[in-house]
Amino acid sequence: LPHRGGNLRIQRYQETLEVQQRHRLNLQQAIRGAPQRGEMSLAFQPKISLATQQIIGAEALLRWHHPELGHISPADFIPLAEASGDILAIGEWVLEETMQQIVTWRKQGLLNEHFHIAVNVAARQLTRKDFAQKLLDRLAAYDIPERFLALEVTESGLMSDMQNARVQLAQLARMNVAVAIDDFGTGHSSLAYVKTLPFSTLKIDRAFVMDLEKNAVDRQLAVMITQLAHAVGCDVVAEGIETASQAAYLRSIGCEAAQGFYYARPLPADDFVAWCNNWAPQPMPLTTRSLFNG
Ligand code: C2E
Ligand code: MG
Ligand code: MG
Ligand code: MG
């Protein structure tokens, strides 16, 4: 009977929703204190200069291994931590961990002035009144020059507290801490604030990179985003590079740097160092025209 069938489907749907909500709640509770219980770590993904093929830095990405649930993706738990406010404590841990890593790598001679570690910060962190000052104090306490650290922040969220975002970003810019807009083009991008906020880098989201080979519109969008970034004095990092021809195309349009599985996955600290030591820049083909169709 169609009528009964419909009810059953609604009932099942509601049960699924309840299961999902319970799962969210469990995760949200499990996040609290996870760094202190030793469940979290950082992985590092290299950023490569498209002009020189040199490693220009790395992005620190948070990893969570729950004792029973196993690996949980930041795409799943970061939004929960943002909603609950736990992102503030987790973000502190990420910054602290990153600074310790920078100190270690400087001692080992891995870091020079052309190499930075980028940390993702939630808008909720960045818009705190004392965010920039505390960050600068912490860099000073570790004796780390500001240029070794960079920040990445997504556009969504910044607008809810534009006034504070502006104050914090201005202070960071004065002190030469580079700040990138992450996932550019996927949020509610406003040309006005790209122009008026002092960002140094624009990160092209993977969504515009994945179909470059077969989609002429995406190629055009990549060109436009790169031109827009350059017009406001930013450099461009493309994320999610998985093929040689994506890298070659992005280089041909003037995009400065690239990051993606084509070069390396995000790696635990020791593996990252080994990867850097093995990295041998390959010359890139000059023409990309023949690689594309569509
Ligand atoms: P994001 O900052 O845009 O980081 C890029 C994401 O793309 C990472 O996912 C990375 O592993 C993935 N990725 C890199 N190259 C490729 C590629 O070639 N192909 C594909 N398919 N994926 C690639 P991940 O590590 O799962 O992180 C997801 C998001 O979680 C990050 O996106 C960032 O927004 C957030 N996140 C991660 N760590 C932190 C953190 O410490 N703090 C905050 N606030 N957010 C974080
Ligand atoms: Mg990022
Ligand atoms: Mg990104
Ligand atoms: Mg992205």
mmCIF file of N, CA and C in Angstrom, residues 228-286:
data_model
loop_
_atom_site.group_PDB
_atom_site.id
_atom_site.type_symbol
_atom_site.label_atom_id
_atom_site.label_comp_id
_atom_site.label_asym_id
_atom_site.label_seq_id
_atom_site.Cartn_x
_atom_site.Cartn_y
_atom_site.Cartn_z
ATOM 1 N N LEU A 228 42.328 38.544 -10.526
ATOM 2 C CA LEU A 228 41.735 39.285 -9.407
ATOM 3 C C LEU A 228 42.723 39.377 -8.251
ATOM 4 N N ALA A 229 43.340 38.239 -7.917
ATOM 5 C CA ALA A 229 44.300 38.216 -6.806
ATOM 6 C C ALA A 229 45.449 39.179 -7.082
ATOM 7 N N HIS A 230 46.003 39.100 -8.281
ATOM 8 C CA HIS A 230 47.131 39.963 -8.614
ATOM 9 C C HIS A 230 46.724 41.438 -8.596
ATOM 10 N N ALA A 231 45.493 41.712 -9.032
ATOM 11 C CA ALA A 231 45.022 43.107 -9.061
ATOM 12 C C ALA A 231 44.976 43.709 -7.661
ATOM 13 N N VAL A 232 44.685 42.877 -6.657
ATOM 14 C CA VAL A 232 44.639 43.414 -5.285
ATOM 15 C C VAL A 232 45.930 43.122 -4.523
ATOM 16 N N GLY A 233 46.984 42.733 -5.254
ATOM 17 C CA GLY A 233 48.298 42.586 -4.637
ATOM 18 C C GLY A 233 48.516 41.278 -3.908
ATOM 19 N N CYS A 234 47.690 40.271 -4.182
ATOM 20 C CA CYS A 234 47.869 38.964 -3.547
ATOM 21 C C CYS A 234 48.577 38.000 -4.483
ATOM 22 N N ASP A 235 49.267 37.011 -3.924
ATOM 23 C CA ASP A 235 49.710 35.913 -4.759
ATOM 24 C C ASP A 235 48.682 34.771 -4.667
ATOM 25 N N VAL A 236 48.865 33.751 -5.513
ATOM 26 C CA VAL A 236 47.841 32.721 -5.651
ATOM 27 C C VAL A 236 48.421 31.341 -5.390
ATOM 28 N N VAL A 237 47.750 30.585 -4.549
ATOM 29 C CA VAL A 237 48.093 29.182 -4.327
ATOM 30 C C VAL A 237 46.894 28.355 -4.776
ATOM 31 N N ALA A 238 47.136 27.360 -5.609
ATOM 32 C CA ALA A 238 46.040 26.481 -6.023
ATOM 33 C C ALA A 238 46.086 25.218 -5.184
ATOM 34 N N GLU A 239 44.940 24.783 -4.702
ATOM 35 C CA GLU A 239 44.911 23.570 -3.880
ATOM 36 C C GLU A 239 44.289 22.420 -4.652
ATOM 37 N N GLY A 240 44.638 21.207 -4.251
ATOM 38 C CA GLY A 240 44.037 20.020 -4.854
ATOM 39 C C GLY A 240 44.601 19.642 -6.213
ATOM 40 N N ILE A 241 45.874 19.994 -6.476
ATOM 41 C CA ILE A 241 46.519 19.598 -7.743
ATOM 42 C C ILE A 241 46.745 18.086 -7.714
ATOM 43 N N GLU A 242 46.185 17.405 -8.697
ATOM 44 C CA GLU A 242 46.359 15.944 -8.734
ATOM 45 C C GLU A 242 47.088 15.464 -9.984
ATOM 46 N N THR A 243 47.251 16.345 -10.985
ATOM 47 C CA THR A 243 47.912 15.912 -12.223
ATOM 48 C C THR A 243 48.958 16.935 -12.689
ATOM 49 N N ALA A 244 49.891 16.440 -13.518
ATOM 50 C CA ALA A 244 50.940 17.301 -14.067
ATOM 51 C C ALA A 244 50.334 18.393 -14.947
ATOM 52 N N SER A 245 49.264 18.067 -15.694
ATOM 53 C CA SER A 245 48.732 19.080 -16.601
ATOM 54 C C SER A 245 47.984 20.178 -15.854
ATOM 55 N N GLN A 246 47.380 19.847 -14.703
ATOM 56 C CA GLN A 246 46.781 20.914 -13.884
ATOM 57 C C GLN A 246 47.869 21.880 -13.424
ATOM 58 N N ALA A 247 48.987 21.320 -12.960
ATOM 59 C CA ALA A 247 50.103 22.161 -12.506
ATOM 60 C C ALA A 247 50.619 23.016 -13.658
ATOM 61 N N ALA A 248 50.787 22.405 -14.822
ATOM 62 C CA ALA A 248 51.340 23.134 -15.979
ATOM 63 C C ALA A 248 50.398 24.260 -16.395
ATOM 64 N N TYR A 249 49.099 23.974 -16.399
ATOM 65 C CA TYR A 249 48.154 25.025 -16.785
ATOM 66 C C TYR A 249 48.204 26.186 -15.794
ATOM 67 N N LEU A 250 48.172 25.857 -14.514
ATOM 68 C CA LEU A 250 48.162 26.912 -13.487
ATOM 69 C C LEU A 250 49.431 27.756 -13.568
ATOM 70 N N ARG A 251 50.553 27.096 -13.851
ATOM 71 C CA ARG A 251 51.783 27.867 -14.013
ATOM 72 C C ARG A 251 51.669 28.807 -15.211
ATOM 73 N N SER A 252 51.073 28.296 -16.301
ATOM 74 C CA SER A 252 50.993 29.103 -17.533
ATOM 75 C C SER A 252 50.133 30.348 -17.349
ATOM 76 N N ILE A 253 49.210 30.331 -16.383
ATOM 77 C CA ILE A 253 48.368 31.522 -16.184
ATOM 78 C C ILE A 253 48.892 32.415 -15.059
ATOM 79 N N GLY A 254 50.054 32.079 -14.506
ATOM 80 C CA GLY A 254 50.680 32.981 -13.539
ATOM 81 C C GLY A 254 50.380 32.692 -12.079
ATOM 82 N N CYS A 255 49.738 31.548 -11.818
ATOM 83 C CA CYS A 255 49.503 31.139 -10.435
ATOM 84 C C CYS A 255 50.862 30.808 -9.796
ATOM 85 N N GLU A 256 51.118 31.331 -8.606
ATOM 86 C CA GLU A 256 52.454 31.236 -8.020
ATOM 87 C C GLU A 256 52.798 29.860 -7.443
ATOM 88 N N ALA A 257 51.839 29.245 -6.768
ATOM 89 C CA ALA A 257 52.197 28.023 -6.033
ATOM 90 C C ALA A 257 51.077 26.994 -6.089
ATOM 91 N N ALA A 258 51.450 25.756 -5.805
ATOM 92 C CA ALA A 258 50.487 24.666 -5.896
ATOM 93 C C ALA A 258 50.689 23.680 -4.759
ATOM 94 N N GLN A 259 49.601 22.994 -4.481
ATOM 95 C CA GLN A 259 49.561 22.068 -3.360
ATOM 96 C C GLN A 259 48.609 20.960 -3.770
ATOM 97 N N GLY A 260 48.950 19.723 -3.499
ATOM 98 C CA GLY A 260 48.007 18.661 -3.843
ATOM 99 C C GLY A 260 48.649 17.293 -3.868
ATOM 100 N N PHE A 261 47.803 16.271 -4.016
ATOM 101 C CA PHE A 261 48.268 14.884 -3.985
ATOM 102 C C PHE A 261 49.287 14.613 -5.083
ATOM 103 N N TYR A 262 49.250 15.392 -6.186
ATOM 104 C CA TYR A 262 50.227 15.216 -7.258
ATOM 105 C C TYR A 262 51.655 15.328 -6.705
ATOM 106 N N TYR A 263 51.839 16.246 -5.766
ATOM 107 C CA TYR A 263 53.149 16.407 -5.130
ATOM 108 C C TYR A 263 53.266 15.496 -3.909
ATOM 109 N N ALA A 264 52.358 15.666 -2.977
ATOM 110 C CA ALA A 264 52.386 14.852 -1.761
ATOM 111 C C ALA A 264 51.065 14.977 -1.018
ATOM 112 N N ARG A 265 50.687 13.903 -0.338
ATOM 113 C CA ARG A 265 49.562 13.966 0.585
ATOM 114 C C ARG A 265 50.030 14.646 1.861
ATOM 115 N N PRO A 266 49.100 15.093 2.689
ATOM 116 C CA PRO A 266 49.532 15.585 4.006
ATOM 117 C C PRO A 266 50.224 14.450 4.763
ATOM 118 N N LEU A 267 51.425 14.731 5.317
ATOM 119 C CA LEU A 267 52.256 13.679 5.901
ATOM 120 C C LEU A 267 52.570 13.969 7.372
ATOM 121 N N PRO A 268 52.722 12.916 8.183
ATOM 122 C CA PRO A 268 53.216 13.139 9.547
ATOM 123 C C PRO A 268 54.584 13.818 9.493
ATOM 124 N N ALA A 269 54.941 14.534 10.569
ATOM 125 C CA ALA A 269 56.130 15.388 10.549
ATOM 126 C C ALA A 269 57.379 14.676 10.023
ATOM 127 N N ASP A 270 57.661 13.483 10.529
ATOM 128 C CA ASP A 270 58.897 12.788 10.120
ATOM 129 C C ASP A 270 58.869 12.424 8.639
ATOM 130 N N ASP A 271 57.724 11.948 8.165
ATOM 131 C CA ASP A 271 57.588 11.611 6.742
ATOM 132 C C ASP A 271 57.714 12.864 5.876
ATOM 133 N N PHE A 272 57.203 13.973 6.404
ATOM 134 C CA PHE A 272 57.294 15.228 5.656
ATOM 135 C C PHE A 272 58.761 15.622 5.461
ATOM 136 N N VAL A 273 59.547 15.502 6.505
ATOM 137 C CA VAL A 273 60.978 15.843 6.405
ATOM 138 C C VAL A 273 61.653 14.930 5.377
ATOM 139 N N ALA A 274 61.353 13.621 5.440
ATOM 140 C CA ALA A 274 61.949 12.674 4.486
ATOM 141 C C ALA A 274 61.531 13.037 3.066
ATOM 142 N N TRP A 275 60.256 13.408 2.900
ATOM 143 C CA TRP A 275 59.763 13.785 1.571
ATOM 144 C C TRP A 275 60.528 14.996 1.051
ATOM 145 N N CYS A 276 60.708 16.002 1.911
ATOM 146 C CA CYS A 276 61.436 17.218 1.496
ATOM 147 C C CYS A 276 62.868 16.887 1.083
ATOM 148 N N ASN A 277 63.496 15.999 1.835
ATOM 149 C CA ASN A 277 64.880 15.631 1.519
ATOM 150 C C ASN A 277 64.991 14.886 0.196
ATOM 151 N N ASN A 278 63.899 14.225 -0.200
ATOM 152 C CA ASN A 278 63.911 13.461 -1.456
ATOM 153 C C ASN A 278 63.415 14.251 -2.651
ATOM 154 N N TRP A 279 62.862 15.437 -2.380
ATOM 155 C CA TRP A 279 62.217 16.190 -3.453
ATOM 156 C C TRP A 279 63.238 16.671 -4.472
ATOM 157 N N ALA A 280 63.080 16.231 -5.698
ATOM 158 C CA ALA A 280 63.962 16.672 -6.768
ATOM 159 C C ALA A 280 63.093 17.386 -7.799
ATOM 160 N N PRO A 281 63.200 18.710 -7.866
ATOM 161 C CA PRO A 281 62.359 19.460 -8.799
ATOM 162 C C PRO A 281 62.507 18.967 -10.232
ATOM 163 N N GLN A 282 61.380 18.692 -10.865
ATOM 164 C CA GLN A 282 61.375 18.242 -12.256
ATOM 165 C C GLN A 282 61.102 19.448 -13.154
ATOM 166 N N PRO A 283 61.825 19.564 -14.279
ATOM 167 C CA PRO A 283 61.465 20.636 -15.204
ATOM 168 C C PRO A 283 60.063 20.388 -15.775
ATOM 169 N N MET A 284 59.344 21.465 -16.020
ATOM 170 C CA MET A 284 57.968 21.313 -16.504
ATOM 171 C C MET A 284 57.856 21.635 -17.978
ATOM 172 N N PRO A 285 56.977 20.958 -18.708
ATOM 173 C CA PRO A 285 56.808 21.299 -20.119
ATOM 174 C C PRO A 285 56.321 22.737 -20.267
ATOM 175 N N LEU A 286 56.769 23.410 -21.338
ATOM 176 C CA LEU A 286 56.419 24.822 -21.471
ATOM 177 C C LEU A 286 55.025 25.018 -22.031
#
